[in-house]
Coordinates of C-alpha atoms in Angstrom, one line a residue:
X1 CA 0.1 -0.1 -0.2
X2 CA 1.2 3.4 -1.1
X3 CA 0.8 6.5 1.8
X4 CA -1.9 7.7 -0.7
X5 CA -4.1 4.3 0.3
X6 CA -3.8 5.3 3.5
X7 CA -7.0 6.4 6.1
X8 CA -5.8 10.0 6.1
X9 CA -7.4 13.4 7.6
X10 CA -5.7 16.7 8.0
X11 CA -6.7 19.2 10.5
X12 CA -6.1 23.1 10.8
X13 CA -5.2 25.2 13.9
X14 CA -5.3 28.6 14.0
X15 CA -5.3 30.6 17.0
X16 CA -4.1 34.3 18.6
X17 CA -2.0 34.1 21.7
X18 CA -0.9 37.3 23.3
X19 CA -1.8 39.3 20.0
X20 CA 0.7 36.2 18.0
X21 CA -1.1 34.1 15.4
X22 CA -0.3 30.4 16.0
X23 CA -1.1 28.4 12.5
X24 CA -0.1 24.7 11.7
X25 CA -2.2 22.3 9.5
X26 CA -1.3 18.6 10.4
X27 CA -2.1 15.2 8.2
X28 CA -2.1 12.4 10.6
X29 CA -2.6 8.9 8.8
X30 CA -3.9 5.1 10.3
X31 CA -1.7 2.4 9.3
X32 CA -2.3 -1.0 9.5
X33 CA 1.4 -2.3 10.1
X34 CA 4.2 -0.3 12.0
X35 CA 6.5 -0.8 9.0
X36 CA 4.1 2.1 6.9
X37 CA 4.9 4.4 9.6
X38 CA 6.5 7.5 8.1
X39 CA 9.3 8.3 10.7
X40 CA 10.4 11.9 9.2
X41 CA 6.5 14.0 8.2
X42 CA 7.2 16.3 5.7
X43 CA 7.5 20.3 7.0
X44 CA 6.1 22.6 4.7
X45 CA 6.8 26.4 6.1
X46 CA 4.9 28.8 3.3
X47 CA 3.7 26.0 1.3
X48 CA 7.7 25.3 0.8
X49 CA 9.1 22.2 1.5
X50 CA 11.8 22.2 4.1
X51 CA 14.4 19.8 3.4
X52 CA 17.1 20.9 5.9
X53 CA 14.6 22.2 9.2
X54 CA 16.2 24.7 12.0
X55 CA 15.7 23.0 15.7
X56 CA 12.8 25.6 15.7
X57 CA 11.1 23.8 12.9
X58 CA 11.8 20.4 14.0
X59 CA 9.7 21.3 17.3
X60 CA 6.9 21.9 15.2
X61 CA 7.4 18.4 13.6
X62 CA 8.5 16.8 17.3
X63 CA 5.1 18.4 18.8
X64 CA 2.4 16.9 16.3
X65 CA 4.4 13.7 16.3
X66 CA 4.4 13.4 20.6
X67 CA 0.6 14.5 20.3
X68 CA -0.2 11.2 17.8
X69 CA 2.3 8.8 20.0
X70 CA 0.3 9.9 22.7
X71 CA -3.4 9.6 21.3
X72 CA -2.1 6.1 19.6
X73 CA -1.1 4.1 22.8
X74 CA -4.6 5.7 24.6
X75 CA -6.7 4.2 21.8
X76 CA -4.9 1.7 20.6
X77 CA -4.7 2.5 16.7
X78 CA -1.5 2.6 14.7
X79 CA -1.3 6.1 13.8
X80 CA 1.4 8.6 12.4
X81 CA 2.0 12.0 11.4
X82 CA 2.8 12.4 7.4
X83 CA 2.9 16.2 7.1
X84 CA 3.0 19.3 8.7
X85 CA 2.4 22.4 6.9
X86 CA 2.8 26.4 8.6
X87 CA 4.2 30.1 7.7
X88 CA 7.2 31.0 9.0
X89 CA 5.3 33.9 11.3
X90 CA 2.7 32.2 12.8
X91 CA 4.3 28.5 13.3
X92 CA 4.1 27.0 16.8
X93 CA 5.1 23.6 18.5
X94 CA 1.1 24.3 20.1
X95 CA -0.7 24.6 17.0
X96 CA 1.0 21.9 15.9
X97 CA 0.0 19.7 18.6
X98 CA -4.1 21.2 18.5
X99 CA -4.2 20.2 14.7
X100 CA -2.6 16.7 15.4
X101 CA -5.4 15.7 18.1
X102 CA -7.8 17.2 15.8
X103 CA -6.9 15.0 13.2
X104 CA -6.8 11.9 15.5
X105 CA -10.2 12.4 16.8
X106 CA -11.7 12.4 13.5
X107 CA -9.5 9.8 12.2
X108 CA -11.1 8.1 15.6
X109 CA -14.9 8.5 14.8
X110 CA -14.4 7.5 10.8

């Protein structure tokens, strides 16, 4: 099966905290087996793929991945983050975490 065959959900989170926007869009896929797991989700900022993310950029992905791992254990469903989108200005790990949780919730009720 290719990644395109996987059941997935993409959810956005946008909020304003102390006058600054926080935005992320995260795609989470349900896996049929562990070997399908995406170990390095794609990261896009301002619609450009980031090949060599900075530590700050990696924090976005790590936040989404950690949230999905927790839910995966809680729900007993194999899942992984396949893609994180944001913008240079509004990127925030909390937005990535909340978008990931939103995608997981949508997958859990499908």
